[in-house]
């Protein structure tokens, strides 16, 4: 069997993005454009994957240092066009191989389209029929319907501009032929013209070689990203397709156009995402989980039956079954909630555990702490974990009751079944079952005459 060599072009500057970041590292659904291209390329089981880079290549190489797909990095040097990029890659490809060229900025290229091009034996160009062909190379067909040549937008005549069959950039050809044709297409030295990969079509025909056109069934998926508007279009299309897949797999979405998954979401049965939920990293939902409007979850595991009310932000959190969270809760890395635990509005937690059935229902900060099962933290409970230099731990026993507006100065231990009176500031441990409180005695002065404004201070 003819070995397949992939050539991925990623050396362009991406000037139109107007970004300091190389274009192929711009994120689509939270991952670099190039990562999507490589995922799809991996499905082809190619003998090699040659990545042509130039502009900011250290950053691109670093971003893919851990890639599971073996990558052959090729430095194009000064980019002189797509023909030059492929020609450089061909130095690493044996004549007998079949070459499949893809672009690092076409992140949603369908695997079926790549396979269709890879399968042929002569030259195959992947084309798409689009409503607005402006900016793309046009496929010019001979009267017999065969592909004659590809003309770039800026060089096309008015009639050619009206052609709606565009070059996606994906092209497959036998390596030895491609090398020969490209060498013949090289623009004369000194000229400003780029070296076009697309010129091999006319060269192949002149050589008597068949040139096939494969038309993509998903024209929106084969369009590249050149600027931020096109990136946003691809992001939406990606999210819509992903939402459709998730609904097919049983996830309930209040509105498939208002959910963003920038990572991997796995879910059990009867889970619901309300509008404007953002999922990042790796998030796992067991059965019957509800996530309210405007929530953000990054790298979380959520147990069955748990409900997260609107506008809660969870990162690096593990939640057991039947917990109630939010609205407006902020759970930071290292938060663990036991079964049936409750975290209400304006509660922040970090590196802290709430045992089964424990509650922190309002306006509370729990950091570097362990709270036992069934304990209740009143409104305004603060674990003072930071002394300005170091962090300290707070331990609160099972069924302990912490009155409202209490400051627990860590390190501190509150025993099982202990009670802390509202408004206390404690820095000493409290024994199990004890009541501890610090509270100034109120003083009442009867019939106290309020100060009156002197005439000097009277408003004019
Ligand atoms: C190219 C095609 C055009 C097609 C369009 C599809 C050519 C001459 N034109 O035009 O027919 O309709 O793509 O999007 O091929 N690159 C390099 N090295 C270079 C130049 C480019 O690696 O020297 C890479 C870029 O990073 C990019 C890809 O090749 O990934 C395409 O380059 P770009 O400049 O975007 O080509 P277009 O003008 O869009
Ligand atoms: Mg382009």
Short mmCIF file of C-alpha atoms and ligand atoms in Angstrom, two decimals:
data_model
loop_
_atom_site.label_atom_id
_atom_site.label_comp_id
_atom_site.label_asym_id
_atom_site.label_seq_id
_atom_site.Cartn_x
_atom_site.Cartn_y
_atom_site.Cartn_z
CA UNK A 1 0.00 0.00 0.00
CA UNK A 2 1.16 3.52 -0.80
CA UNK A 3 2.24 5.26 2.41
CA UNK A 4 0.32 8.46 3.19
CA UNK A 5 2.30 11.54 4.27
CA UNK A 6 0.41 14.49 5.74
CA UNK A 7 1.72 17.98 5.21
CA UNK A 8 0.13 20.59 7.46
CA UNK A 9 0.85 24.20 6.52
CA UNK A 10 1.18 26.47 9.54
CA UNK A 11 3.91 28.94 8.63
CA UNK A 12 1.76 31.91 7.69
CA UNK A 13 1.88 35.07 9.82
CA UNK A 14 -1.86 35.35 10.31
CA UNK A 15 -1.56 39.12 10.00
CA UNK A 16 -5.30 39.62 9.75
CA UNK A 17 -5.85 38.23 13.27
CA UNK A 18 -3.98 41.28 14.62
CA UNK A 19 -2.71 39.23 17.52
CA UNK A 20 0.61 38.55 19.22
CA UNK A 21 -0.32 34.89 19.25
CA UNK A 22 0.44 32.72 16.18
CA UNK A 23 -2.77 32.06 14.28
CA UNK A 24 -2.66 28.28 14.64
CA UNK A 25 -2.55 28.71 18.44
CA UNK A 26 -5.72 30.81 18.56
CA UNK A 27 -8.34 28.84 20.48
CA UNK A 28 -11.39 27.15 19.04
CA UNK A 29 -13.53 25.60 21.79
CA UNK A 30 -10.64 26.17 24.19
CA UNK A 31 -7.97 24.38 22.13
CA UNK A 32 -5.53 25.67 19.49
CA UNK A 33 -6.77 25.59 15.89
CA UNK A 34 -3.86 23.32 15.04
CA UNK A 35 -4.87 20.80 17.74
CA UNK A 36 -8.20 20.31 15.95
CA UNK A 37 -6.43 19.81 12.63
CA UNK A 38 -4.05 17.25 14.16
CA UNK A 39 -6.94 15.37 15.82
CA UNK A 40 -8.62 14.98 12.49
CA UNK A 41 -5.34 14.09 10.79
CA UNK A 42 -4.70 11.39 13.39
CA UNK A 43 -7.83 9.58 12.17
CA UNK A 44 -6.09 8.92 8.83
CA UNK A 45 -3.39 6.64 10.16
CA UNK A 46 -0.69 8.32 8.06
CA UNK A 47 2.94 7.16 7.89
CA UNK A 48 4.13 10.67 8.84
CA UNK A 49 2.84 14.14 9.65
CA UNK A 50 5.05 17.03 8.50
CA UNK A 51 4.26 20.37 10.06
CA UNK A 52 5.56 23.39 8.19
CA UNK A 53 6.19 26.33 10.53
CA UNK A 54 8.08 29.58 10.50
CA UNK A 55 6.55 32.59 12.22
CA UNK A 56 6.91 32.20 16.04
CA UNK A 57 7.64 28.54 15.55
CA UNK A 58 9.12 28.13 19.06
CA UNK A 59 5.70 28.87 20.52
CA UNK A 60 3.94 26.50 18.14
CA UNK A 61 6.44 23.70 18.75
CA UNK A 62 6.22 24.20 22.52
CA UNK A 63 2.44 24.02 22.46
CA UNK A 64 2.60 20.60 20.80
CA UNK A 65 5.62 19.19 22.62
CA UNK A 66 3.40 16.55 24.26
CA UNK A 67 1.56 15.55 21.08
CA UNK A 68 0.79 11.83 20.84
CA UNK A 69 0.92 12.06 17.03
CA UNK A 70 4.61 11.89 15.99
CA UNK A 71 5.32 15.25 14.31
CA UNK A 72 8.06 16.10 11.86
CA UNK A 73 8.68 19.82 12.27
CA UNK A 74 9.84 21.68 9.18
CA UNK A 75 11.16 25.20 9.30
CA UNK A 76 10.06 26.94 6.11
CA UNK A 77 12.33 29.92 6.73
CA UNK A 78 10.95 33.02 5.06
CA UNK A 79 7.43 31.97 3.91
CA UNK A 80 7.24 32.34 0.14
CA UNK A 81 3.82 30.85 -0.44
CA UNK A 82 1.96 27.57 -0.16
CA UNK A 83 3.94 26.03 -3.04
CA UNK A 84 7.22 26.82 -1.29
CA UNK A 85 5.90 25.42 2.01
CA UNK A 86 4.94 22.10 0.43
CA UNK A 87 8.19 21.96 -1.55
CA UNK A 88 10.17 22.26 1.71
CA UNK A 89 8.10 19.49 3.29
CA UNK A 90 8.68 17.22 0.29
CA UNK A 91 12.39 17.06 1.21
CA UNK A 92 11.21 14.66 3.95
CA UNK A 93 8.84 12.57 1.81
CA UNK A 94 9.79 9.58 -0.39
CA UNK A 95 8.74 9.70 -4.07
CA UNK A 96 6.52 6.66 -3.68
CA UNK A 97 4.34 8.25 -0.99
CA UNK A 98 0.99 9.97 -1.45
CA UNK A 99 0.93 13.47 0.01
CA UNK A 100 -2.12 15.06 1.57
CA UNK A 101 -1.82 18.80 2.18
CA UNK A 102 -4.01 20.43 4.84
CA UNK A 103 -3.95 23.83 6.52
CA UNK A 104 -3.37 24.56 10.19
CA UNK A 105 -6.11 27.17 10.07
CA UNK A 106 -8.95 24.93 8.83
CA UNK A 107 -9.91 23.39 12.18
CA UNK A 108 -13.18 21.68 11.30
CA UNK A 109 -12.05 19.87 8.16
CA UNK A 110 -14.23 16.72 7.97
CA UNK A 111 -12.29 13.46 8.23
CA UNK A 112 -14.47 12.06 5.41
CA UNK A 113 -13.21 14.82 3.08
CA UNK A 114 -9.59 14.09 4.00
CA UNK A 115 -10.19 10.40 3.38
CA UNK A 116 -11.81 11.08 0.01
CA UNK A 117 -8.70 13.00 -1.12
CA UNK A 118 -6.25 10.53 0.38
CA UNK A 119 -7.96 7.58 -1.36
CA UNK A 120 -7.38 8.66 -5.00
CA UNK A 121 -4.22 8.09 -7.01
CA UNK A 122 -3.71 11.20 -9.18
CA UNK A 123 -4.20 14.78 -8.01
CA UNK A 124 -7.33 15.43 -5.98
CA UNK A 125 -8.38 18.93 -4.99
CA UNK A 126 -10.97 19.40 -2.26
CA UNK A 127 -13.47 22.04 -3.36
CA UNK A 128 -16.57 23.61 -1.88
CA UNK A 129 -19.49 25.49 -3.32
CA UNK A 130 -20.08 28.62 -1.26
CA UNK A 131 -22.45 31.57 -1.33
CA UNK A 132 -19.64 34.10 -0.93
CA UNK A 133 -16.47 32.94 -2.72
CA UNK A 134 -14.62 36.25 -2.23
CA UNK A 135 -11.04 35.78 -1.08
CA UNK A 136 -10.71 32.16 -2.17
CA UNK A 137 -9.03 30.57 -5.16
CA UNK A 138 -11.63 29.60 -7.82
CA UNK A 139 -11.71 26.30 -9.68
CA UNK A 140 -11.85 26.93 -13.42
CA UNK A 141 -13.34 23.98 -15.27
CA UNK A 142 -12.79 23.05 -18.93
CA UNK A 143 -15.89 22.68 -21.17
CA UNK A 144 -15.74 18.90 -20.53
CA UNK A 145 -16.06 19.56 -16.76
CA UNK A 146 -12.45 18.65 -15.94
CA UNK A 147 -10.49 20.96 -13.66
CA UNK A 148 -8.25 23.16 -15.79
CA UNK A 149 -6.57 25.45 -13.27
CA UNK A 150 -7.07 27.35 -10.03
CA UNK A 151 -7.01 31.12 -10.11
CA UNK A 152 -6.42 33.16 -6.97
CA UNK A 153 -9.00 35.79 -6.06
CA UNK A 154 -6.66 38.70 -6.59
CA UNK A 155 -5.71 37.48 -10.05
CA UNK A 156 -9.18 36.41 -11.21
CA UNK A 157 -11.09 38.15 -14.01
CA UNK A 158 -14.62 39.42 -13.35
CA UNK A 159 -16.09 36.27 -14.91
CA UNK A 160 -13.79 34.04 -12.87
CA UNK A 161 -14.76 35.89 -9.69
CA UNK A 162 -18.37 34.85 -10.26
CA UNK A 163 -17.40 31.16 -9.96
CA UNK A 164 -18.70 29.79 -6.65
CA UNK A 165 -16.61 26.59 -6.61
CA UNK A 166 -13.64 27.40 -4.39
CA UNK A 167 -10.35 25.77 -3.48
CA UNK A 168 -10.35 24.68 0.16
CA UNK A 169 -6.57 24.27 0.04
CA UNK A 170 -6.69 20.55 0.74
CA UNK A 171 -4.92 18.70 -2.03
CA UNK A 172 -3.55 15.18 -2.47
CA UNK A 173 -1.00 14.00 -5.04
CA UNK A 174 1.79 11.45 -5.57
CA UNK A 175 4.92 12.85 -3.90
CA UNK A 176 7.34 12.35 -6.81
CA UNK A 177 5.02 14.05 -9.32
CA UNK A 178 4.21 16.86 -6.93
CA UNK A 179 7.90 17.60 -6.42
CA UNK A 180 8.45 17.76 -10.21
CA UNK A 181 5.41 19.94 -10.89
CA UNK A 182 6.16 22.31 -8.04
CA UNK A 183 9.75 22.77 -9.21
CA UNK A 184 8.35 23.77 -12.62
CA UNK A 185 5.91 26.24 -11.01
CA UNK A 186 8.47 28.15 -8.98
CA UNK A 187 8.09 31.87 -9.73
CA UNK A 188 11.06 33.58 -11.33
CA UNK A 189 13.58 34.87 -8.75
CA UNK A 190 13.28 38.56 -7.95
CA UNK A 191 9.55 38.71 -8.63
CA UNK A 192 7.18 39.66 -5.84
CA UNK A 193 4.78 36.83 -6.75
CA UNK A 194 4.27 34.02 -4.26
CA UNK A 195 4.96 30.41 -5.12
CA UNK A 196 1.48 28.92 -5.41
CA UNK A 197 0.64 25.32 -4.60
CA UNK A 198 -2.46 25.76 -6.74
CA UNK A 199 -0.33 26.11 -9.87
CA UNK A 200 0.37 22.36 -9.78
CA UNK A 201 -3.11 21.77 -11.22
CA UNK A 202 -2.22 23.33 -14.56
CA UNK A 203 1.23 21.64 -14.41
CA UNK A 204 -0.34 18.22 -13.82
CA UNK A 205 -2.69 18.66 -16.75
CA UNK A 206 0.16 19.74 -19.00
CA UNK A 207 1.90 16.55 -17.89
CA UNK A 208 -1.14 14.50 -18.94
CA UNK A 209 -2.10 13.61 -15.37
CA UNK A 210 -5.72 13.36 -14.25
CA UNK A 211 -6.90 15.99 -11.80
CA UNK A 212 -9.96 15.16 -9.76
CA UNK A 213 -12.22 17.47 -7.78
CA UNK A 214 -13.74 16.20 -4.56
CA UNK A 215 -16.58 18.42 -3.44
CA UNK A 216 -17.04 18.73 0.32
CA UNK A 217 -20.47 17.88 1.69
CA UNK A 218 -20.00 20.42 4.48
CA UNK A 219 -18.79 23.66 2.83
CA UNK A 220 -18.94 25.65 6.09
CA UNK A 221 -16.57 23.15 7.72
CA UNK A 222 -13.80 23.50 5.15
CA UNK A 223 -13.46 27.27 5.38
CA UNK A 224 -10.33 28.63 6.97
CA UNK A 225 -9.80 31.15 9.73
CA UNK A 226 -8.07 34.30 8.53
CA UNK A 227 -9.50 36.91 10.89
CA UNK A 228 -11.41 37.13 14.15
CA UNK A 229 -14.80 37.27 12.46
CA UNK A 230 -14.12 33.95 10.70
CA UNK A 231 -12.83 32.51 13.97
CA UNK A 232 -16.08 33.48 15.70
CA UNK A 233 -18.09 31.89 12.88
CA UNK A 234 -16.16 28.62 13.23
CA UNK A 235 -16.53 28.71 17.03
CA UNK A 236 -20.33 28.99 16.73
CA UNK A 237 -20.52 26.21 14.16
CA UNK A 238 -18.33 24.02 16.34
CA UNK A 239 -20.47 24.69 19.41
CA UNK A 240 -23.70 24.03 17.51
CA UNK A 241 -22.41 20.72 16.18
CA UNK A 242 -21.21 19.74 19.65
CA UNK A 243 -24.54 20.72 21.21
CA UNK A 244 -26.36 18.56 18.67
CA UNK A 245 -24.07 15.61 19.52
CA UNK A 246 -24.64 16.07 23.25
CA UNK A 247 -28.42 16.26 22.86
CA UNK A 248 -28.34 13.13 20.74
CA UNK A 249 -26.48 11.46 23.62
CA UNK A 250 -29.21 12.50 26.07
CA UNK A 251 -28.12 15.84 27.53
CA UNK A 252 -30.96 18.37 27.94
CA UNK A 253 -30.02 21.86 26.79
CA UNK A 254 -32.36 24.78 27.46
CA UNK A 255 -31.02 26.39 24.28
CA UNK A 256 -28.41 24.66 22.10
CA UNK A 257 -27.30 28.07 20.83
CA UNK A 258 -26.44 29.24 24.32
CA UNK A 259 -24.00 26.70 25.72
CA UNK A 260 -20.23 26.60 25.30
CA UNK A 261 -18.15 23.51 25.95
CA UNK A 262 -14.45 24.32 25.70
CA UNK A 263 -13.12 20.96 26.70
CA UNK A 264 -14.60 17.58 27.44
CA UNK A 265 -17.99 17.15 29.09
CA UNK A 266 -19.19 13.71 30.07
CA UNK A 267 -22.64 13.22 31.55
CA UNK A 268 -25.00 10.59 32.87
CA UNK A 269 -28.74 10.41 32.26
CA UNK A 270 -31.19 13.29 32.63
CA UNK A 271 -28.68 16.07 33.12
CA UNK A 272 -29.76 19.59 32.17
CA UNK A 273 -27.76 22.66 31.26
CA UNK A 274 -29.69 25.89 31.41
CA UNK A 275 -28.78 28.85 29.19
CA UNK A 276 -25.31 30.40 28.98
CA UNK A 277 -23.46 27.64 30.78
CA UNK A 278 -19.72 27.53 30.04
CA UNK A 279 -17.84 24.26 30.52
CA UNK A 280 -14.02 24.27 30.43
CA UNK A 281 -11.40 21.56 30.81
CA UNK A 282 -12.69 18.16 31.87
CA UNK A 283 -16.09 18.13 33.54
CA UNK A 284 -18.00 15.02 34.56
CA UNK A 285 -21.67 15.01 35.57
CA UNK A 286 -23.30 11.92 37.09
CA UNK A 287 -27.07 11.40 36.58
CA UNK A 288 -29.78 14.04 37.18
CA UNK A 289 -27.46 17.03 37.52
CA UNK A 290 -28.94 20.48 36.89
CA UNK A 291 -26.72 23.45 36.06
CA UNK A 292 -28.44 26.81 36.18
CA UNK A 293 -28.13 29.85 33.89
CA UNK A 294 -24.76 31.55 33.58
CA UNK A 295 -22.71 28.97 35.50
CA UNK A 296 -19.05 28.31 34.68
CA UNK A 297 -17.54 24.90 35.50
CA UNK A 298 -13.88 24.15 34.93
CA UNK A 299 -12.37 20.73 35.72
CA UNK A 300 -15.14 19.50 38.02
CA UNK A 301 -16.77 16.23 39.02
CA UNK A 302 -20.41 16.61 39.99
CA UNK A 303 -22.35 13.84 41.75
CA UNK A 304 -25.83 12.64 40.88
CA UNK A 305 -28.85 14.75 41.76
CA UNK A 306 -26.76 17.83 42.49
CA UNK A 307 -28.27 21.18 41.53
CA UNK A 308 -26.19 24.25 40.82
CA UNK A 309 -28.21 27.44 40.76
CA UNK A 310 -27.59 30.44 38.51
CA UNK A 311 -24.28 32.28 38.18
CA UNK A 312 -22.11 29.93 40.19
CA UNK A 313 -18.44 29.53 39.29
CA UNK A 314 -16.78 26.19 40.07
CA UNK A 315 -13.16 25.29 39.36
CA UNK A 316 -11.31 22.14 40.44
CA UNK A 317 -14.27 21.03 42.55
CA UNK A 318 -15.58 17.59 43.53
CA UNK A 319 -19.18 17.36 44.57
CA UNK A 320 -20.91 14.21 45.83
CA UNK A 321 -24.59 13.40 45.32
CA UNK A 322 -27.57 15.66 45.99
CA UNK A 323 -25.68 18.83 46.89
CA UNK A 324 -27.24 22.28 46.45
CA UNK A 325 -24.98 25.07 45.22
CA UNK A 326 -25.63 28.75 44.52
CA UNK A 327 -26.94 30.99 43.19
CA UNK A 328 -23.76 33.10 43.08
CA UNK A 329 -21.44 30.59 44.74
CA UNK A 330 -17.73 30.64 43.98
CA UNK A 331 -15.99 27.31 44.54
CA UNK A 332 -12.26 27.40 43.90
CA UNK A 333 -9.73 24.57 43.45
CA UNK A 334 -9.64 21.93 46.15
CA UNK A 335 -13.26 22.34 47.20
CA UNK A 336 -15.00 19.07 48.09
CA UNK A 337 -18.70 18.89 48.98
CA UNK A 338 -20.12 15.78 50.64
CA UNK A 339 -23.50 14.25 49.89
CA UNK A 340 -26.35 16.67 50.46
CA UNK A 341 -24.06 19.59 51.38
CA UNK A 342 -25.38 23.11 50.73
CA UNK A 343 -23.49 26.17 49.63
CA UNK A 344 -25.60 29.26 49.11
CA UNK A 345 -25.28 32.74 47.69
CA UNK A 346 -22.06 34.73 47.99
CA UNK A 347 -20.14 31.86 49.53
CA UNK A 348 -16.52 31.37 48.50
CA UNK A 349 -14.65 28.14 49.21
CA UNK A 350 -11.06 27.16 48.46
CA UNK A 351 -9.11 24.05 49.43
CA UNK A 352 -11.90 23.13 51.80
CA UNK A 353 -14.26 20.26 52.46
CA UNK A 354 -17.87 20.42 53.58
CA UNK A 355 -18.89 17.06 55.03
CA UNK A 356 -22.17 15.33 54.13
CA UNK A 357 -25.17 17.52 54.92
CA UNK A 358 -23.03 20.46 56.08
CA UNK A 359 -24.29 23.94 55.17
CA UNK A 360 -22.84 27.34 54.40
CA UNK A 361 -25.90 29.07 53.08
CA UNK A 362 -24.95 32.74 52.85
CA UNK A 363 -22.06 35.20 52.67
CA UNK A 364 -19.23 33.01 53.89
CA UNK A 365 -15.56 32.34 53.19
CA UNK A 366 -14.26 28.84 53.85
CA UNK A 367 -10.58 28.46 52.96
CA UNK A 368 -8.08 25.77 53.98
CA UNK A 369 -10.68 24.10 56.14
CA UNK A 370 -12.49 20.88 56.89
CA UNK A 371 -16.08 21.11 58.02
CA UNK A 372 -17.63 17.98 59.54
CA UNK A 373 -20.89 16.31 58.54
CA UNK A 374 -24.04 18.21 59.46
CA UNK A 375 -22.21 21.36 60.61
CA UNK A 376 -23.89 24.71 59.94
CA UNK A 377 -21.95 27.87 59.14
CA UNK A 378 -24.08 30.97 59.72
CA UNK A 379 -24.15 33.98 57.42
CA UNK A 380 -20.89 35.89 57.45
CA UNK A 381 -18.68 33.12 58.80
CA UNK A 382 -15.08 33.72 57.81
CA UNK A 383 -12.17 31.34 58.21
CA UNK A 384 -9.26 33.75 58.64
CA UNK A 385 -6.74 31.45 56.97
CA UNK A 386 -4.04 33.98 56.11
CA UNK A 387 -1.93 35.85 58.64
CA UNK A 388 -0.29 37.99 55.97
CA UNK A 389 2.55 35.52 55.49
CA UNK A 390 1.27 31.97 55.82
CA UNK A 391 -1.94 30.00 55.35
CA UNK A 392 -3.40 28.05 58.29
CA UNK A 393 -5.98 25.31 58.64
CA UNK A 394 -9.41 25.40 60.28
CA UNK A 395 -11.11 22.25 61.52
CA UNK A 396 -14.81 22.35 62.34
CA UNK A 397 -16.36 19.26 63.92
CA UNK A 398 -19.50 17.36 63.01
CA UNK A 399 -22.81 19.08 63.80
CA UNK A 400 -20.97 22.20 65.02
CA UNK A 401 -23.01 25.41 64.78
CA UNK A 402 -21.19 28.62 63.92
CA UNK A 403 -23.28 31.75 64.61
CA UNK A 404 -23.48 34.54 62.07
CA UNK A 405 -20.69 37.05 61.54
CA UNK A 406 -18.00 34.93 63.13
CA UNK A 407 -14.29 35.14 62.43
CA UNK A 408 -12.37 31.91 63.08
CA UNK A 409 -8.68 32.82 63.22
CA UNK A 410 -6.69 29.82 61.96
CA UNK A 411 -5.11 27.58 63.02
CA UNK A 412 -8.15 26.64 65.07
CA UNK A 413 -10.30 23.59 65.88
CA UNK A 414 -13.97 23.72 66.72
CA UNK A 415 -15.04 20.41 68.32
CA UNK A 416 -17.98 18.18 67.34
CA UNK A 417 -21.37 19.56 68.48
CA UNK A 418 -19.75 22.83 69.63
CA UNK A 419 -21.62 26.13 69.25
CA UNK A 420 -20.08 29.51 68.51
CA UNK A 421 -22.16 32.58 69.36
CA UNK A 422 -22.90 35.12 66.64
CA UNK A 423 -20.44 37.96 66.19
CA UNK A 424 -17.49 36.14 67.78
CA UNK A 425 -13.84 36.39 66.83
CA UNK A 426 -12.11 33.24 68.03
CA UNK A 427 -8.47 32.27 67.92
CA UNK A 428 -8.53 29.47 70.51
CA UNK A 429 -9.85 25.93 70.01
CA UNK A 430 -13.36 25.13 71.21
CA UNK A 431 -14.03 21.82 72.97
CA UNK A 432 -16.64 19.40 71.66
CA UNK A 433 -20.11 20.28 72.91
CA UNK A 434 -19.04 23.67 74.36
CA UNK A 435 -20.44 27.13 73.66
CA UNK A 436 -17.85 29.79 72.85
CA UNK A 437 -18.51 33.43 72.19
CA UNK A 438 -16.85 36.79 72.32
CA UNK A 439 -19.42 39.50 72.54
CA UNK A 440 -19.28 43.03 73.91
CA UNK A 441 -22.05 43.66 76.48
CA UNK A 442 -24.53 46.22 75.20
CA UNK A 443 -24.92 49.49 77.15
CA UNK A 444 -28.20 51.39 77.05
CA UNK A 445 -28.46 55.11 77.94
CA UNK A 446 -32.07 56.09 78.35
CA UNK A 447 -33.46 59.32 76.86
CA UNK A 448 -30.12 60.20 75.33
CA UNK A 449 -30.09 63.70 73.74
CA UNK A 450 -28.88 63.49 70.17
CA UNK A 451 -26.36 66.19 69.13
CA UNK A 452 -27.99 69.13 67.33
CA UNK A 453 -26.52 71.18 64.51
CA UNK A 454 -25.00 74.49 65.65
CA UNK A 455 -26.12 77.58 63.66
CA UNK A 456 -22.59 77.84 62.13
CA UNK A 457 -23.05 74.43 60.48
CA UNK A 458 -26.60 75.02 59.31
CA UNK A 459 -27.15 74.45 55.66
CA UNK A 460 -27.68 77.65 53.74
C1 LIG B 1 -5.01 29.64 -0.09
C2 LIG B 1 -5.11 29.12 -1.52
C3 LIG B 1 -6.49 29.47 -2.08
C4 LIG B 1 -7.56 28.85 -1.20
C5 LIG B 1 -7.37 29.29 0.24
C6 LIG B 1 -8.29 28.51 1.14
C7 LIG B 1 -2.90 29.19 -2.55
C8 LIG B 1 -2.00 29.94 -3.44
N1 LIG B 1 -4.09 29.74 -2.33
O1 LIG B 1 -5.12 31.06 -0.12
O2 LIG B 1 -6.61 28.95 -3.39
O3 LIG B 1 -8.84 29.20 -1.68
O4 LIG B 1 -6.04 29.06 0.70
O5 LIG B 1 -8.24 29.00 2.44
O6 LIG B 1 -2.55 28.12 -2.09
N2 LIG B 1 1.27 29.00 4.56
C9 LIG B 1 2.55 28.51 4.83
N3 LIG B 1 3.61 29.09 4.19
C10 LIG B 1 3.49 30.09 3.29
C11 LIG B 1 2.19 30.58 3.02
C12 LIG B 1 1.11 30.02 3.67
O7 LIG B 1 2.70 27.59 5.64
O8 LIG B 1 4.51 30.53 2.76
C13 LIG B 1 0.14 28.41 5.23
C14 LIG B 1 -0.67 29.37 6.10
O9 LIG B 1 -0.20 29.34 7.43
C15 LIG B 1 -2.07 28.81 6.00
C16 LIG B 1 -2.12 28.18 4.62
O10 LIG B 1 -0.78 27.95 4.25
O11 LIG B 1 -2.30 27.80 6.96
C17 LIG B 1 -2.81 29.04 3.59
O12 LIG B 1 -2.16 30.28 3.48
P1 LIG B 1 -2.96 31.63 3.27
O13 LIG B 1 -1.98 32.73 3.16
O14 LIG B 1 -4.06 31.73 4.26
O15 LIG B 1 -3.56 31.35 1.80
P2 LIG B 1 -4.83 32.03 1.15
O16 LIG B 1 -4.46 33.35 0.58
O17 LIG B 1 -5.97 31.96 2.10
MG1 LIG B 2 -6.07 31.53 4.22
#
